[in-house]
Coordinates of C-alpha atoms in Angstrom, one line a residue:
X1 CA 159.4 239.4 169.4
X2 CA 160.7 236.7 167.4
X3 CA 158.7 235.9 163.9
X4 CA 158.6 232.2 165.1
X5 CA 157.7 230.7 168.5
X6 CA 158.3 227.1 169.1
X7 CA 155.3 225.0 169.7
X8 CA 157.3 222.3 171.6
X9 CA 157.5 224.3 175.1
X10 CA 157.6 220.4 177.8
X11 CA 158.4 216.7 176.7
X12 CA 154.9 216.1 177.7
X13 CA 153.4 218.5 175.0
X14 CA 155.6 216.9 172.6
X15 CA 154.7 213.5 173.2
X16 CA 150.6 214.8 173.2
X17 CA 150.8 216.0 169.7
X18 CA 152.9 212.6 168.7
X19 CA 150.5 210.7 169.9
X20 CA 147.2 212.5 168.1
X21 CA 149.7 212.7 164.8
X22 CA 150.5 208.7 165.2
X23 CA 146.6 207.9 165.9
X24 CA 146.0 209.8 162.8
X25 CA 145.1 207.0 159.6
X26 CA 147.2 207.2 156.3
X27 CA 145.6 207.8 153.0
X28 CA 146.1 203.7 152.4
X29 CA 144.7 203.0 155.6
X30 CA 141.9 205.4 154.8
X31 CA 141.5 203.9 151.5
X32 CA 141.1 200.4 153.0
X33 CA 138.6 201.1 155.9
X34 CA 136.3 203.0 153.3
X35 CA 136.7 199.9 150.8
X36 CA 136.1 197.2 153.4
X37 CA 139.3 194.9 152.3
X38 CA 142.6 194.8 151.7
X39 CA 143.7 194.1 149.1
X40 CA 146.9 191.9 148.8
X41 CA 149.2 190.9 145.8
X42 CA 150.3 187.2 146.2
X43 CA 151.7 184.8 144.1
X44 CA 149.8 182.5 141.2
X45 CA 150.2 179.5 142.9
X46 CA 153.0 178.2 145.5
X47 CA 152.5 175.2 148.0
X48 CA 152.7 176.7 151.7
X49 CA 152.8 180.2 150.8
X50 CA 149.8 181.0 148.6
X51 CA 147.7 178.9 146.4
X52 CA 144.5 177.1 146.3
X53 CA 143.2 173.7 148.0
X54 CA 141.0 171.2 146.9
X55 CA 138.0 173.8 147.0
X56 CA 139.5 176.6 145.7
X57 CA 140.1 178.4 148.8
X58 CA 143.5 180.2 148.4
X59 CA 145.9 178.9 152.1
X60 CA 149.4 179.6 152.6
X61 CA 152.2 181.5 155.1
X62 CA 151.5 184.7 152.7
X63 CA 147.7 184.5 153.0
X64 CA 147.8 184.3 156.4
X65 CA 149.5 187.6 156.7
X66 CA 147.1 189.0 154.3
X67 CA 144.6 187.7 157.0
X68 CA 146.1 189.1 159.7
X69 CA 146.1 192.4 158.5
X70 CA 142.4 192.6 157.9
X71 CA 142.1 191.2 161.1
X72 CA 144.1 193.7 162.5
X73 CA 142.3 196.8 160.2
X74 CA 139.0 195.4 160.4
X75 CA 138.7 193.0 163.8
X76 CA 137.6 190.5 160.9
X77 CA 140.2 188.2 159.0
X78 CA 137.7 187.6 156.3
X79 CA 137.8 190.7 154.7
X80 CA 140.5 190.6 152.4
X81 CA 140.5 189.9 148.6
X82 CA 143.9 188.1 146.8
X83 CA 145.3 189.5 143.5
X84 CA 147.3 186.3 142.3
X85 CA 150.2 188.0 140.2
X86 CA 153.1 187.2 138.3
X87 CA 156.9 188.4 138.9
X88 CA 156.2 190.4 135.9
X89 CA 153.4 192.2 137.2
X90 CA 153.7 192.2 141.4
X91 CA 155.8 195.7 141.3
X92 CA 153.5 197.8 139.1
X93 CA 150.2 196.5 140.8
X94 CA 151.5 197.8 144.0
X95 CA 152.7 201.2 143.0
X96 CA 149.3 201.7 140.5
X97 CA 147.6 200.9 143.5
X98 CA 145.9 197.6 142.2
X99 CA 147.1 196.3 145.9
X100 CA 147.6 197.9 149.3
X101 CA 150.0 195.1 149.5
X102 CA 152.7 192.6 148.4
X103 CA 152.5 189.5 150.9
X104 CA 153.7 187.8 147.8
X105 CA 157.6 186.2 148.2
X106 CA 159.8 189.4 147.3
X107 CA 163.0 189.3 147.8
X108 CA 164.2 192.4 149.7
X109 CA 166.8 194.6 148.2
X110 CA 168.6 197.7 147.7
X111 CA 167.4 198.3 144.2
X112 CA 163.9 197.8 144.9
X113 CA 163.8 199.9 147.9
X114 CA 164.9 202.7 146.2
X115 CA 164.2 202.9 142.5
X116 CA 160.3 201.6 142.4
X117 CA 158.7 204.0 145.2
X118 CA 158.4 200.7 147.2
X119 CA 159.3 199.8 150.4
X120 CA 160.1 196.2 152.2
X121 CA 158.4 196.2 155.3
X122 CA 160.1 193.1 157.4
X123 CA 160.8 189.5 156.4
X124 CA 158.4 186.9 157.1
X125 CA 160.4 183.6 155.7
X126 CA 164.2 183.4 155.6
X127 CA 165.0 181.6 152.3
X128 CA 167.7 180.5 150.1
X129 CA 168.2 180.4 146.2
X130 CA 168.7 176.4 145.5
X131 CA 168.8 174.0 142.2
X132 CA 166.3 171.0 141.6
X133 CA 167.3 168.2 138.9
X134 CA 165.8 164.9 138.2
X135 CA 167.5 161.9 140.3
X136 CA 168.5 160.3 136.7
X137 CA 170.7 162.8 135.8
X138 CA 173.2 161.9 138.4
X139 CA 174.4 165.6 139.6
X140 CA 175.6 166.3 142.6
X141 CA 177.2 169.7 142.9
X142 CA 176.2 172.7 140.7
X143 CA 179.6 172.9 138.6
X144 CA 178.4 169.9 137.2
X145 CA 175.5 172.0 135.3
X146 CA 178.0 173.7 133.6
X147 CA 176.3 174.1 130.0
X148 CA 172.9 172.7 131.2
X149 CA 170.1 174.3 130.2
X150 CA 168.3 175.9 133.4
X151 CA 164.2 177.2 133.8
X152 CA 164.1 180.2 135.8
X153 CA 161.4 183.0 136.2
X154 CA 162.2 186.3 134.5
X155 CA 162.5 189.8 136.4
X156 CA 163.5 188.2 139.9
X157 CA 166.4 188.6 142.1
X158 CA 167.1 184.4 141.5
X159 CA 167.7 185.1 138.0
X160 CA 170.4 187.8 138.5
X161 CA 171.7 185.4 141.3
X162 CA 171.6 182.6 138.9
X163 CA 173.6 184.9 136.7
X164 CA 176.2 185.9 138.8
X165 CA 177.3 182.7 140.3
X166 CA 177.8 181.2 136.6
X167 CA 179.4 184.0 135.7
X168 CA 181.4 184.2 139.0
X169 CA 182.6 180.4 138.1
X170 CA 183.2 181.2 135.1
X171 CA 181.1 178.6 134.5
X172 CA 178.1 178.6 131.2
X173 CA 174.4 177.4 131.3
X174 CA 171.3 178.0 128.7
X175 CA 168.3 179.8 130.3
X176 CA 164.9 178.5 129.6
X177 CA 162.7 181.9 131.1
X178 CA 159.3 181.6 132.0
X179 CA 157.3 184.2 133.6
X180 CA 154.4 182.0 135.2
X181 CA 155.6 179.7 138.2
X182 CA 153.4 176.7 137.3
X183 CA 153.8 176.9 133.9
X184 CA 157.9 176.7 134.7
X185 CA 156.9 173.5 136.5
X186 CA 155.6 172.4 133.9
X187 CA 158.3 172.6 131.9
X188 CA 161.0 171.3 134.0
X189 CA 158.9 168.3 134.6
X190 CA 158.3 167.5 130.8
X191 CA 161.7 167.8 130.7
X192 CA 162.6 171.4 128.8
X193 CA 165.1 172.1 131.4
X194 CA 168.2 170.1 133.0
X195 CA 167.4 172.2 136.0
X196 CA 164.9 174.3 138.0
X197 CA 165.8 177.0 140.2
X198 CA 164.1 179.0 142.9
X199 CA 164.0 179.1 146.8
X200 CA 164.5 176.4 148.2
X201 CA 161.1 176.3 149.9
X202 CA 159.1 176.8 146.7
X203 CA 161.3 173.9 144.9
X204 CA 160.4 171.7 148.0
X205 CA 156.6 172.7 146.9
X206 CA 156.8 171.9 143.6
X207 CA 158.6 168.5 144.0
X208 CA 155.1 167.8 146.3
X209 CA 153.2 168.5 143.0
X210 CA 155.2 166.1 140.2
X211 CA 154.1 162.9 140.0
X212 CA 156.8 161.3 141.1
X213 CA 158.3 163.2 143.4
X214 CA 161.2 160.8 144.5
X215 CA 162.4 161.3 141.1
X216 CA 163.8 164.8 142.2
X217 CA 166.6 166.2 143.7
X218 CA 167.3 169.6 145.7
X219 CA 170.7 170.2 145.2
X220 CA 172.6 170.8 149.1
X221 CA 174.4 174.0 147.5
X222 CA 172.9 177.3 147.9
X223 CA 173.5 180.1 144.5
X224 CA 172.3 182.7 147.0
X225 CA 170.6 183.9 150.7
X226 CA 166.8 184.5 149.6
X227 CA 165.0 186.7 152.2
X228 CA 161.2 187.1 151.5
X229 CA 158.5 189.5 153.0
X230 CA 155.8 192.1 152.2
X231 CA 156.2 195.2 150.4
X232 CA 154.1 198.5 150.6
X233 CA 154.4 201.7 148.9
X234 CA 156.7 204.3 149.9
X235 CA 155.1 207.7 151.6
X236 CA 152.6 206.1 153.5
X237 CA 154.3 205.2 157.0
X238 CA 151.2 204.3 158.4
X239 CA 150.5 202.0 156.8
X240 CA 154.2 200.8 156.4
X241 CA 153.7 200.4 160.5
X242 CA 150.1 198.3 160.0
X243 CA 151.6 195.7 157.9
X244 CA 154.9 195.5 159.5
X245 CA 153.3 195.7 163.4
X246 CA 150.5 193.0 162.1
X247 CA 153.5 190.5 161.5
X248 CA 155.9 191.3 164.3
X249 CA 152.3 191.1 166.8
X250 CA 152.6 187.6 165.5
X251 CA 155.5 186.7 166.3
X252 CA 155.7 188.3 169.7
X253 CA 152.5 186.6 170.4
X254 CA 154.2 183.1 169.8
X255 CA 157.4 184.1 172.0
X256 CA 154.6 184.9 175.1
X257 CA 152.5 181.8 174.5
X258 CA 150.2 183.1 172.8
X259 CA 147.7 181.2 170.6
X260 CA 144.1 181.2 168.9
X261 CA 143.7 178.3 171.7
X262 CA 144.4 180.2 174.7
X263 CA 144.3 184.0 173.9
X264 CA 141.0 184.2 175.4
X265 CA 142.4 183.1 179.0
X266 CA 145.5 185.0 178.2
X267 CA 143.9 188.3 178.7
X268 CA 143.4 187.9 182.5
X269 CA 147.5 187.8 182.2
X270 CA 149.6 190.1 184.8
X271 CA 152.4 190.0 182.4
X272 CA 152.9 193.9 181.0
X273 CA 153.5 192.0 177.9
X274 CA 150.8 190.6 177.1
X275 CA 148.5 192.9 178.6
X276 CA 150.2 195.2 175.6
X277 CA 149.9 192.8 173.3
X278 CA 146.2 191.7 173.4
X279 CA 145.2 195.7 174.3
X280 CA 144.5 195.2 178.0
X281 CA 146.7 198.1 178.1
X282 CA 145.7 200.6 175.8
X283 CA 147.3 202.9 173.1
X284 CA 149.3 200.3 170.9
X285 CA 146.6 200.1 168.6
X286 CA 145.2 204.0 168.6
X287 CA 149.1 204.5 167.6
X288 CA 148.3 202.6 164.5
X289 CA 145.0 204.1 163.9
X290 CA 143.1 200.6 164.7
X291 CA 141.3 199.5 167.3
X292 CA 143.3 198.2 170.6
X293 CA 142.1 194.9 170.0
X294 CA 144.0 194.6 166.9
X295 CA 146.9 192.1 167.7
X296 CA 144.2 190.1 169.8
X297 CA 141.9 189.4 167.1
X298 CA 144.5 188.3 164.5
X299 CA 146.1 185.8 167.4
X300 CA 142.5 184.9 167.6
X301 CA 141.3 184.2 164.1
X302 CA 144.9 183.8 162.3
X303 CA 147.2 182.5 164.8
X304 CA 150.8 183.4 165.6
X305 CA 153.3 182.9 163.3
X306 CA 154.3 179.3 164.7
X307 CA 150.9 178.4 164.4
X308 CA 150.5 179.3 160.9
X309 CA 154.2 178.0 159.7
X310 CA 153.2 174.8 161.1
X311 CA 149.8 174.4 159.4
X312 CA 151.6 175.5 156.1
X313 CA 155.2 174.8 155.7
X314 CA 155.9 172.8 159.0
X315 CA 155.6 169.0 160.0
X316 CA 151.4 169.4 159.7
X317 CA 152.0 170.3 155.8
X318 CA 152.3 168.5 152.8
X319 CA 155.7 170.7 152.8
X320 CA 156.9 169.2 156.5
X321 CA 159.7 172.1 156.4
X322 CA 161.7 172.6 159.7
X323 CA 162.0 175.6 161.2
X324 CA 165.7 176.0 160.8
X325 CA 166.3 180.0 160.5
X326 CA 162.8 180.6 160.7
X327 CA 162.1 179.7 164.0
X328 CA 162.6 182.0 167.1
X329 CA 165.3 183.6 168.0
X330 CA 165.9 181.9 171.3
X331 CA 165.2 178.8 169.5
X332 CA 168.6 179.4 166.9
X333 CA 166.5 180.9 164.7
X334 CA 166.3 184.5 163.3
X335 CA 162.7 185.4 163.9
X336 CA 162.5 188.1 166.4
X337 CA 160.0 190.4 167.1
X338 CA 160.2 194.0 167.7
X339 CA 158.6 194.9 171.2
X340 CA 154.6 195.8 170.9
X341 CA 155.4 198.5 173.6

């Protein structure tokens, strides 16, 4: 008799362990359930994406992900807690553990997804790297900073970017680093720096801050593409498939019409969809080792990803950003989500 005898004898056994391996938690998503929150890693403070309002309560595109994940984990988007860190710090927090997750704005790369035992899990905001100057100055392409003294935030993909395109243009400029954002603010706007550069969306945040606003210019030229999303730790796949699931549920949701408005109707739906979706059908969320209901509730209590980009960065915002690349896909946009099937 042979020594080893397969245990994979039909497709249908096959797919039977699969499924009881897949509904199986991870040791993150084990962690969080027995904690009662996730914890995410956000930024210390950017207009649309995470910061605090007038009462302290911390809104943005990136809390709301951090939302919908406890929604989805816990059927309850309150029960999450924010760890506001610096570029300095975001990468160590997550692999010590300090944070389940990074819904922070980190720039995906090769580099990072394979020398920190992290992993990006999707992008949730298609960026680019720009310049801001102040309107005096008169500058109107980015050759024309050629020696200008330029605040940028240390450890980050935009200062390498920055970097390379001087150095590409054999061009010269003075870096002014500083590793807080709104203390880098600060400084451009007293006037330490010629020039401020980030993504484009978090310079169009900023400007909403100075106190003159109209004084400021985003350059039209882009130094580099700048896409952002969540990172987890690597090794844990399930919970890789939580976070990334959570954010493409969202965005499937708003390609089917479905919102926090109408998701109650929307479960009488005869569209296989949706039925999937909102866990009419069951097994998507069992898969994930949450409850079915899991993509409902965070359509329910978080939205879809229109509805929060609207509320945060669109036309409803302080920001009034258009969709451009970030809207759907059958919109001209590059946000498209994976099939919840």
């Amino acid at each position: 008799m042979p020594m080893f005898q397969p245990v994979f004898r039909t497709t249908a056994g096959a797919l039977a362990l699969a499924v009881t391996c897949l509904a199986h938690a991870g040791p993150t998503l084990d962690t969080v359930k027995k904690r009662g929150y996730v914890q995410c890693g956000v930024s210390t403070g950017i207009q649309g994406f995470s910061a605090p309002d007038s009462k302290g309560d911390w809104q943005g595109l990136d809390v709301d992900l951090c939302r919908a994940i406890a929604a989805a984990v816990f059927n309850d988007a309150s029960k999450f807690r924010l760890s506001p860190l610096t570029t300095q710090a975001r990468f160590t927090a997550l692999q010590s553990g300090e944070v389940d997750v990074l819904t922070r704005n980190v720039t995906p790369t090769l580099a990072r997804d394979t020398t920190l035992g992290l992993l990006s899990v999707a992008v949730n905001y298609y960026d680019s790297q720009g310049v801001m100057v102040a309107a005096k100055l008169g500058v109107k392409t980015l050759k024309e900073l050629d020696g200008a003294t330029i605040c940028v935030q240390p450890g980050t993909v935009t200062e390498l970017a920055l970097a390379d395109w001087f150095r590409g243009k054999n061009l010269h400029f003075k870096p002014v680093v500083i590793d807080k954002y709104d203390e880098i603010v600060r400084a451009f706007s007293a006037g330490r720096c010629d020039a401020f550069t980030s993504d484009k969306s978090q310079l169009a945040a900023s400007r909403t801050t100075l106190e003159h606003p109209d004084s400021y210019v985003i350059l039209d030229e882009n130094i580099a593409k700048s896409p952002l999303g969540p990172m987890v730790r690597q090794g844990d796949e399930n919970w890789l498939n939580v976070v990334r699931w959570t954010f493409y549920a969202s965005l499937e949701a708003e390609e089917f019409g479905l919102t926090s408005a109408n998701v109650d109707s929307q479960l009488k739906s005869a569209n296989p969809n949706i039925q999937r979706i909102l866990g009419v059908t069951p097994g998507m969320g069992r898969n994930l080792g949450v409850d079915d209901k899991w993509a409902y509730t965070l359509i329910k209590q978080v939205g879809n990803y229109g509805e929060s980009y609207e509320r945060n960065l669109g036309m409803a915002s302080a920001m009034k950003l258009p969709r451009a690349l970030n809207a759907q896909w059958r919109d001209g946009g590059l946000m498209y989500g994976w099939p919840v099937r």
